[in-house]
Amino acid sequence: MANEEMSQIIGVDEELKALELQDNLRADKYPLKEYNNIGKRGVRRIDGYEKASGYAEYTIDVQLPGMLHMRFFTSPYPHAEIKSMDTSKAEALPGVRAVLRYDDPELPRVANLGGHFDSREPVLPKVAHFQGEEVGAAVAADSEEIAEEALTLIDVEWEERPFVLDPEEAVRPDAPLVNPEKFPDGNLEDKTVEEHGDLEKGFAEADKVFEFKVTRTANTWAAPERPCGVFRWNGEYPELWVKQQRPHVSKRVVASWFGGIPMNKIQVHCPYQGASFGGWSQFDWNMAGHYCAAVIAKRTGRPVKWKFNRREDFYGGEMDEGVYYFRVGAKNDGTITAVKAKSVMSNQQYPFGPITHFADNTKVPNLYGERLRARINKGPTTAVRCEQNPNTLPFSLVFDRVAAELGLDPIEVALKNDGCEGEDMAWLNEQKAAMGFQVRDSLRECVEKGKAAIDWDNKWHVAGTKKLPSGKMHGMAFTWTHEWDDSAGSGEMAIRIERNDGTASILSCRADCGLNAETAYCQVAADELGMRLEDVFYRQQNDPGFFAMTPDSSTNMAINGFAIRNAARILKRKILEAVTTPKGMSQRGSYTPAFPGLKPEDLDIKDSVIYAKANPSNRMTLAEFVGLSGPGGPMVFQELADAERTAFSPPLFAHGWQVQIGTYKEHHRPRPRLCRQAHFIEVEVDTETGEVEVKKVVTVNDVGKVVNWEGCEGQQYGGAYMGIGRAWGEEVIHDPMTGVMLNGNLLNYKFTTMLDIESIDTELVETGMGYGPYGVIGIGEDIGTVIPGVLIPAIHNATGKWVDELPATPERVLKALGKA
């Protein structure tokens, strides 16, 4: 949609249209003159005390008078159909208030359950397609314990079906159907191909061509706070508490139920989220709990809380589970001439192939990527900690294999191949200049910071050549890719000036899963409004009619940053107009402007004080202006209130908006990504036991412009643990004979903790080449997504042997060494 069309739809005035919309996808043409809070270290988190003290309320903590507790029946088999069900014993148990069954006449066979892809699914399925799937029945009781006991009293006659757990086996013609209800023609959901250049020419130009295969087993999406929710009817209108990243989707979906409910009659609450990183909110069944709770709440007249137990939270996982095949050609100097990749993915939700990142940020001209999506009898895999997982793993493995095969420093190989869409850095630098950015070499800046932090020049060595006095082998590795901001979704944010004291409240509902974004938005609003940071506050839990971009990709600051910046700029202009313009009558007679004889452009605001630029002693605090006794008091406040109601930014990034820069040959791709990230790791490997010790991790991210240092560094620090864990020990294990999950708990599933990594360094680069306000670009998801690909190369650098299956458990390390 053109900027002009969008402006007409959202009603933004001509000044804002010219100032904001036409330039917000390029270098920031209207930067702040002074940063007082943006980029300031040591800013106190606005949610810090609540969370540190234990007072913070999460969705799972919500308690309402008379509330029932609902639990789901789950399948003991990986593939089976309910032939009959007897719930009479469960219904007779004291304390049970309702049992909802799959054959209940009030439940539709399928419904719009509001997943990320908005498909239609059974509300309570009678066929299970993986062990542990919620099927057949839901029980609501006075306590969770009673509901749990009632589930054990349900008698079911099952018809077991054949099952498949391996994606390559699933796509064979003779494989049993994994989900005949949805995929009756076979288990291959689809096949996608991405091509660039002339592959055979690329291999012919190579000095060396080699092939390899890597298998990636399943990680879970389990988080500290389990999937849950609360539903209550206020008469005929619903109120719900959600635990997911998209409260706006929940509201829209609930509105479509039960004959259609007006959106303005639905109350949504989004309390703090316990590490909700995608996963549950991404797939289709995530609203079924609310649907069942709504039906039971209507029947019983009581609010209903539903929740999963810990094991049930383990059934879905990261979307990079699968098998990867590679054929790579390179010149002796490290120039990659061709990459051919194929991936066979398990239950993958998003259509990502294995070569996307090569196209996004390298000059490699000849690429071929084939992606097969296979359906297997395990839980869904989706964007848990990031949807880029199937892209970043192949990218890391190919670059490090090229370096190892040629005996080169992997950093040298990275710098030699940096670029975009098959074009080199000279071309990419031309694009930067054309968009008004200062031309900087982001990857090189990231590399230099990382090398210094980990002492790369002194510690890196040829594979398998450094044995330590302890007898362990020393290894170093490096990986890189671009930062991503995705430009997906939209952000709506409002700012209200409070009447009595002139403080500012940000209004917008969103999921806060602990990333400190809310503090960052306050920093932006404070600097743009000219207010003290302590005078700006943001409470995201309730629905004020505006919904910000929620953390379902890395776009939060790149999108919401524009929304809050524009809201503040409009509101500031309206405030300055209000203090310089007569506004009707007051109780004391005609109203005299707070700054008579001056125009809005003659004034400014700093530290929550309005002042005349030419005479700073001519001043008035915002509190004095809007206070009960001030010239902006109740009789004239309506004018300022009118200004506040316009002080929000409707979606500046409508779905699908992308910027095309330059000529993109056969493929129309998003704008070039200009900012890079680089990650380094140092390990020690015990070749007798296969144990790997992670001694140091260094993460370096070019975020364009740091808004909140602690938020960015928290992403890096936490992401390092997530990334190492996913490559090192996190693995959901299924019994191949029964299809049953064997380690759906926090004891046998090995999350990486603070005791497992000796040292983590976080480094940030600010090139200003992001597409968000002030040149920012997203950092969320990055580190936990990219770092898993660097552990295998580190083990190879230590031992000279490649582990060909992730995670790199001691057993697999010993297998690579020929000792198992």
Coordinates of C-alpha atoms in Angstrom, one line a residue, residues 211-622:
E211 CA 29.4 -33.1 0.6
F212 CA 28.0 -33.7 4.1
K213 CA 24.9 -34.5 6.1
V214 CA 23.7 -33.3 9.5
T215 CA 20.7 -34.5 11.5
R216 CA 18.9 -32.2 14.0
T217 CA 16.7 -33.9 16.7
A218 CA 13.9 -32.2 18.5
N219 CA 14.1 -29.4 21.1
T220 CA 11.0 -28.5 23.1
W221 CA 9.2 -25.1 23.6
A222 CA 8.6 -25.7 27.3
A223 CA 8.8 -22.5 29.3
P224 CA 8.7 -21.6 33.0
E225 CA 5.0 -20.7 32.7
R226 CA 2.9 -23.4 31.2
P227 CA 0.1 -22.8 28.6
C228 CA -2.9 -21.6 30.5
G229 CA -5.7 -19.1 30.4
V230 CA -8.8 -17.8 32.2
F231 CA -12.3 -17.2 30.8
R232 CA -15.2 -15.4 32.4
W233 CA -18.6 -14.3 31.2
N234 CA -19.7 -10.8 32.3
G235 CA -23.3 -11.4 31.5
E236 CA -23.3 -12.0 27.8
Y237 CA -19.8 -10.5 27.2
P238 CA -16.5 -12.4 27.6
E239 CA -13.4 -11.5 29.6
L240 CA -10.2 -13.5 29.2
W241 CA -6.7 -13.6 30.6
V242 CA -4.3 -14.9 28.0
K243 CA -0.8 -16.5 28.2
Q244 CA 0.5 -16.0 24.6
Q245 CA 2.1 -13.5 22.4
R246 CA -0.9 -12.3 20.5
P247 CA -3.6 -10.9 22.8
H248 CA -5.0 -9.0 19.8
V249 CA -5.5 -12.3 17.9
S250 CA -7.3 -13.8 21.0
K251 CA -9.7 -10.9 21.0
R252 CA -10.4 -11.2 17.3
V253 CA -11.0 -14.9 17.5
V254 CA -13.2 -14.8 20.5
A255 CA -15.3 -12.2 18.7
S256 CA -16.0 -14.7 16.0
W257 CA -17.4 -17.4 18.4
F258 CA -21.0 -18.0 19.5
G259 CA -22.6 -16.0 16.6
G260 CA -20.2 -13.1 16.7
I261 CA -19.5 -10.9 19.7
P262 CA -18.8 -7.1 19.3
M263 CA -15.1 -6.5 19.7
N264 CA -15.7 -3.6 22.0
K265 CA -17.6 -5.8 24.4
I266 CA -14.6 -8.2 25.0
Q267 CA -12.1 -7.5 27.7
V268 CA -8.6 -8.9 27.3
H269 CA -5.9 -9.0 29.9
C270 CA -2.3 -10.0 29.1
P271 CA -0.4 -10.3 32.5
Y272 CA 3.3 -10.9 32.6
Q273 CA 4.4 -13.9 30.5
G274 CA 6.8 -16.5 31.8
A275 CA 9.3 -16.8 28.9
S276 CA 6.7 -17.0 26.2
F277 CA 9.0 -17.3 23.1
G278 CA 6.6 -18.2 20.3
G279 CA 5.6 -21.9 20.4
W280 CA 2.2 -22.2 22.0
S281 CA 0.8 -19.1 20.4
Q282 CA 2.0 -20.0 17.0
F283 CA -0.1 -23.1 16.2
D284 CA -3.7 -23.7 15.5
W285 CA -4.9 -25.3 18.8
N286 CA -3.7 -22.6 21.1
M287 CA -7.2 -21.1 21.5
A288 CA -9.0 -24.4 22.2
G289 CA -8.5 -24.0 25.9
H290 CA -10.4 -20.7 25.9
Y291 CA -13.1 -22.2 23.7
C292 CA -13.7 -25.1 26.0
A293 CA -13.5 -22.8 29.1
A294 CA -16.0 -20.5 27.5
V295 CA -18.5 -23.3 27.0
I296 CA -18.1 -24.6 30.6
A297 CA -18.1 -21.0 32.1
K298 CA -21.4 -20.4 30.3
R299 CA -23.0 -23.6 31.6
T300 CA -21.8 -23.2 35.2
G301 CA -21.9 -19.5 35.6
R302 CA -18.4 -19.5 37.0
P303 CA -15.0 -18.4 35.6
V304 CA -12.8 -21.2 34.4
K305 CA -9.0 -21.5 34.4
W306 CA -7.4 -24.1 32.2
K307 CA -3.8 -25.1 32.2
F308 CA -1.4 -27.8 31.0
N309 CA 0.9 -29.8 33.3
R310 CA 4.6 -29.7 32.8
R311 CA 4.8 -32.8 30.6
E312 CA 2.1 -31.5 28.3
D313 CA 4.1 -28.4 27.7
F314 CA 6.9 -30.6 26.1
Y315 CA 4.9 -31.9 23.2
G316 CA 5.9 -29.2 20.7
G317 CA 9.3 -27.9 19.6
E318 CA 11.7 -26.0 17.6
M319 CA 11.1 -26.0 13.9
D320 CA 14.6 -27.0 12.7
E321 CA 14.1 -30.7 13.5
G322 CA 15.0 -32.7 10.4
V323 CA 17.8 -33.9 8.1
Y324 CA 20.1 -31.6 6.1
Y325 CA 22.1 -32.5 3.0
F326 CA 24.8 -30.2 1.5
R327 CA 27.0 -30.1 -1.5
V328 CA 29.3 -27.1 -1.5
G329 CA 31.9 -25.7 -3.9
A330 CA 34.6 -23.1 -3.0
K331 CA 37.8 -21.7 -4.4
N332 CA 41.1 -22.1 -2.5
D333 CA 40.9 -18.5 -1.2
G334 CA 37.6 -19.2 0.5
T335 CA 35.2 -17.7 -2.1
I336 CA 32.1 -19.9 -2.1
T337 CA 30.9 -20.5 -5.6
A338 CA 27.9 -22.8 -5.1
V339 CA 25.7 -24.3 -2.4
K340 CA 23.2 -27.0 -2.9
A341 CA 21.1 -27.9 0.1
K342 CA 18.2 -30.2 0.9
S343 CA 16.3 -30.4 4.1
V344 CA 13.6 -32.8 5.2
M345 CA 11.8 -31.2 8.1
S346 CA 9.5 -32.6 10.8
N347 CA 6.0 -31.0 11.2
Q348 CA 7.5 -27.6 10.2
Q349 CA 5.0 -24.7 10.5
Y350 CA 6.8 -22.1 8.4
P351 CA 8.0 -22.6 4.8
F352 CA 11.7 -21.8 5.4
G353 CA 14.3 -23.6 3.3
P354 CA 18.1 -24.1 4.0
I355 CA 19.6 -21.4 1.8
T356 CA 17.6 -18.3 2.7
H357 CA 20.4 -16.7 4.7
F358 CA 22.9 -17.2 1.9
A359 CA 20.7 -15.2 -0.3
D360 CA 20.0 -12.5 2.4
N361 CA 23.6 -11.7 3.2
T362 CA 26.3 -13.2 1.0
K363 CA 27.7 -12.7 -2.5
V364 CA 27.5 -16.4 -3.2
P365 CA 26.0 -16.3 -6.7
N366 CA 24.8 -19.9 -7.2
L367 CA 22.3 -21.4 -4.8
Y368 CA 19.8 -24.2 -4.7
G369 CA 17.7 -25.0 -1.7
E370 CA 15.1 -27.7 -1.5
R371 CA 12.8 -28.1 1.5
L372 CA 10.4 -31.0 2.2
R373 CA 7.9 -30.7 5.0
A374 CA 7.1 -34.1 6.4
R375 CA 4.3 -34.9 8.8
I376 CA 5.3 -37.3 11.6
N377 CA 3.6 -38.5 14.8
K378 CA 5.2 -36.0 17.1
G379 CA 4.0 -32.6 18.3
P380 CA 4.1 -29.5 16.0
T381 CA 7.3 -27.7 15.5
T382 CA 7.1 -24.0 15.0
A383 CA 8.8 -20.7 15.8
V384 CA 9.6 -21.2 19.4
R385 CA 12.7 -19.2 20.0
C386 CA 12.8 -18.1 16.4
E387 CA 11.5 -19.1 13.0
Q388 CA 15.0 -18.6 11.5
N389 CA 16.4 -21.8 13.0
P390 CA 16.2 -23.8 9.7
N391 CA 18.2 -21.1 8.0
T392 CA 20.9 -20.3 10.5
L393 CA 22.0 -23.8 11.2
P394 CA 22.8 -24.6 7.5
F395 CA 24.5 -21.2 7.1
S396 CA 26.8 -21.8 10.1
L397 CA 27.7 -25.3 9.1
V398 CA 28.5 -24.5 5.5
F399 CA 30.8 -21.6 6.3
D400 CA 32.7 -23.5 9.0
R401 CA 33.0 -26.6 6.7
V402 CA 34.4 -24.4 3.9
A403 CA 37.0 -22.9 6.3
A404 CA 38.0 -26.3 7.7
E405 CA 38.2 -28.0 4.3
L406 CA 40.5 -25.3 3.0
G407 CA 42.5 -24.8 6.2
L408 CA 41.4 -21.2 6.5
D409 CA 40.4 -18.9 9.3
P410 CA 36.6 -18.9 9.3
I411 CA 36.5 -15.2 9.8
E412 CA 38.5 -14.7 6.6
V413 CA 35.9 -16.8 4.7
A414 CA 33.0 -14.8 6.2
L415 CA 34.5 -11.4 5.3
K416 CA 35.3 -12.7 1.8
N417 CA 31.7 -13.8 1.1
D418 CA 29.8 -10.9 2.8
G419 CA 27.3 -9.2 0.5
C420 CA 23.7 -9.6 -0.5
E421 CA 21.7 -11.5 -3.1
G422 CA 24.8 -12.6 -4.9
E423 CA 26.2 -9.1 -5.0
D424 CA 29.4 -8.0 -3.3
M425 CA 30.0 -5.4 -0.6
A426 CA 30.7 -2.7 -3.2
W427 CA 27.1 -3.1 -4.4
L428 CA 25.7 -3.3 -0.9
N429 CA 27.6 -0.1 0.1
E430 CA 26.0 1.7 -2.8
Q431 CA 22.6 0.7 -1.5
K432 CA 23.5 2.0 2.0
A433 CA 24.6 5.4 0.5
A434 CA 21.5 5.6 -1.7
M435 CA 19.2 5.2 1.4
G436 CA 21.1 7.9 3.3
F437 CA 23.0 5.7 5.7
Q438 CA 26.5 6.3 6.7
V439 CA 28.5 3.5 4.9
R440 CA 30.0 1.2 7.5
D441 CA 31.2 -2.4 7.4
S442 CA 29.0 -4.0 10.0
L443 CA 30.4 -7.5 9.9
R444 CA 34.0 -6.3 10.1
E445 CA 33.1 -4.1 13.1
C446 CA 31.4 -7.0 14.8
V447 CA 34.3 -9.3 14.0
E448 CA 37.0 -6.9 15.4
K449 CA 35.1 -6.5 18.7
G450 CA 34.6 -10.3 19.1
K451 CA 38.1 -11.2 18.2
A452 CA 39.4 -8.8 20.8
A453 CA 37.0 -10.2 23.5
I454 CA 37.9 -13.8 23.0
D455 CA 41.6 -13.3 22.0
W456 CA 41.0 -15.0 18.6
D457 CA 44.3 -14.1 17.0
N458 CA 46.2 -15.9 19.8
K459 CA 43.9 -18.8 20.4
W460 CA 42.6 -19.9 17.1
H461 CA 44.4 -22.8 15.5
V462 CA 44.1 -25.5 12.9
A463 CA 41.7 -28.3 13.8
G464 CA 42.9 -31.0 16.2
T465 CA 46.3 -29.4 17.0
K466 CA 46.0 -28.0 20.5
K467 CA 46.2 -30.4 23.4
L468 CA 46.0 -28.8 26.9
P469 CA 48.0 -29.8 29.9
S470 CA 44.8 -31.4 31.3
G471 CA 44.8 -33.8 28.3
K472 CA 41.7 -32.1 26.9
M473 CA 41.6 -30.8 23.4
H474 CA 41.1 -27.0 22.8
G475 CA 38.7 -25.7 20.2
M476 CA 37.6 -22.3 18.9
A477 CA 34.8 -21.4 16.5
F478 CA 33.0 -18.5 14.9
T479 CA 29.8 -17.9 13.1
W480 CA 27.8 -15.0 11.7
T481 CA 24.8 -13.8 9.8
H482 CA 22.7 -10.7 9.5
E483 CA 20.4 -9.1 12.1
W484 CA 16.7 -9.3 11.2
D485 CA 13.8 -7.0 11.8
D486 CA 11.3 -8.9 9.7
S487 CA 9.0 -5.9 9.0
A488 CA 6.1 -8.2 9.9
G489 CA 3.1 -7.0 11.9
S490 CA 2.0 -3.6 13.1
G491 CA 2.1 -1.5 16.2
E492 CA -0.5 0.8 17.8
M493 CA 0.5 2.8 20.8
A494 CA -1.1 5.9 22.5
I495 CA 0.1 8.3 25.1
R496 CA -2.1 10.1 27.6
I497 CA -1.0 13.1 29.7
E498 CA -2.6 12.6 33.2
R499 CA -4.7 15.5 34.3
N500 CA -3.5 16.3 37.7
D501 CA 0.2 15.9 37.6
G502 CA 1.2 16.0 33.9
T503 CA 2.8 12.5 33.9
A504 CA 2.5 10.4 30.7
S505 CA 0.9 7.0 30.4
I506 CA 1.6 4.8 27.4
L507 CA -1.5 2.9 26.3
S508 CA -1.1 -0.4 24.4
C509 CA -1.8 -4.0 25.2
R510 CA 1.0 -6.5 24.4
A511 CA 2.7 -9.6 25.8
D512 CA 5.6 -8.8 28.1
C513 CA 7.8 -12.0 28.3
G514 CA 10.6 -10.4 30.2
L515 CA 12.6 -8.6 27.5
N516 CA 12.4 -5.1 29.1
A517 CA 10.8 -3.6 26.0
E518 CA 8.4 -1.6 28.1
T519 CA 11.2 0.4 29.7
A520 CA 12.7 1.0 26.3
Y521 CA 9.4 2.5 25.0
C522 CA 9.3 4.8 28.0
Q523 CA 12.8 5.9 27.1
V524 CA 11.7 6.8 23.6
A525 CA 8.6 8.6 24.8
A526 CA 10.5 10.5 27.4
D527 CA 13.1 11.8 24.9
E528 CA 10.6 12.6 22.2
L529 CA 8.2 14.4 24.6
G530 CA 11.0 16.1 26.5
M531 CA 9.9 14.6 29.8
R532 CA 11.8 13.0 32.7
L533 CA 11.9 9.3 32.4
E534 CA 10.3 8.9 35.8
D535 CA 7.3 10.8 34.5
V536 CA 6.5 8.2 31.8
F537 CA 5.0 4.8 32.6
Y538 CA 3.8 1.8 30.7
R539 CA 1.5 -0.9 32.0
Q540 CA 0.8 -3.4 29.2
Q541 CA -1.5 -5.8 30.8
N542 CA -4.9 -4.4 30.0
D543 CA -6.7 -3.6 26.7
P544 CA -7.0 0.2 26.1
G545 CA -8.0 -0.3 22.4
F546 CA -4.5 -0.3 21.1
F547 CA -2.3 -3.3 20.5
A548 CA 1.4 -3.1 20.0
M549 CA 3.5 -5.4 18.0
T550 CA 4.1 -8.4 20.3
P551 CA 7.2 -10.5 20.6
D552 CA 6.4 -13.0 17.8
S553 CA 9.5 -11.9 15.8
S554 CA 12.4 -9.5 16.2
T555 CA 10.4 -6.5 15.1
N556 CA 9.4 -5.0 18.4
M557 CA 11.6 -1.9 18.5
A558 CA 11.7 -1.6 14.7
I559 CA 7.9 -1.4 14.6
N560 CA 6.7 -0.3 18.0
G561 CA 9.6 2.2 18.1
F562 CA 8.0 4.1 15.2
A563 CA 4.5 3.9 16.9
I564 CA 5.7 5.3 20.2
R565 CA 8.0 7.9 18.5
N566 CA 5.2 9.2 16.3
A567 CA 2.7 9.2 19.2
A568 CA 5.1 11.3 21.2
R569 CA 5.9 13.7 18.4
I570 CA 2.2 14.4 17.7
L571 CA 1.4 14.8 21.3
K572 CA 4.3 17.1 21.9
R573 CA 3.2 19.3 19.1
K574 CA -0.4 19.3 20.4
I575 CA 0.8 20.3 23.9
L576 CA 2.8 23.2 22.5
E577 CA -0.3 24.3 20.5
A578 CA -2.5 24.1 23.6
V579 CA -0.2 26.3 25.7
T580 CA 0.0 29.0 23.0
T581 CA -3.6 29.2 21.8
P582 CA -6.7 30.6 23.6
K583 CA -9.2 27.8 24.3
G584 CA -12.7 29.2 25.1
M585 CA -13.8 30.2 28.6
S586 CA -12.7 29.2 32.1
Q587 CA -14.4 29.8 35.4
R588 CA -12.3 33.0 35.8
G589 CA -13.3 34.5 32.4
S590 CA -11.6 34.3 29.0
Y591 CA -8.7 32.0 28.9
T592 CA -5.2 33.5 28.5
P593 CA -2.6 31.2 26.9
A594 CA 0.1 29.9 29.2
F595 CA 2.6 31.5 26.9
P596 CA 0.9 34.6 25.4
G597 CA 2.4 36.0 22.2
L598 CA 4.4 32.9 21.4
K599 CA 4.0 30.2 18.8
P600 CA 4.5 26.5 19.3
E601 CA 7.8 26.7 17.4
D602 CA 9.0 29.2 20.0
L603 CA 8.8 26.7 22.8
D604 CA 10.3 23.4 23.7
I605 CA 10.0 20.8 26.5
K606 CA 12.8 19.5 28.6
D607 CA 12.8 17.6 31.9
S608 CA 8.9 17.8 31.9
V609 CA 9.2 21.7 31.8
I610 CA 7.7 23.8 29.0
Y611 CA 9.9 26.8 28.3
A612 CA 10.5 29.6 25.8
K613 CA 13.6 28.9 23.7
A614 CA 14.6 32.6 23.6
N615 CA 14.0 33.1 27.4
P616 CA 14.3 29.8 29.3
S617 CA 13.2 31.5 32.5
N618 CA 9.8 31.9 30.9
R619 CA 8.7 28.3 31.9
M620 CA 6.0 26.2 33.3
T621 CA 6.0 22.5 34.2
L622 CA 3.6 20.1 32.5

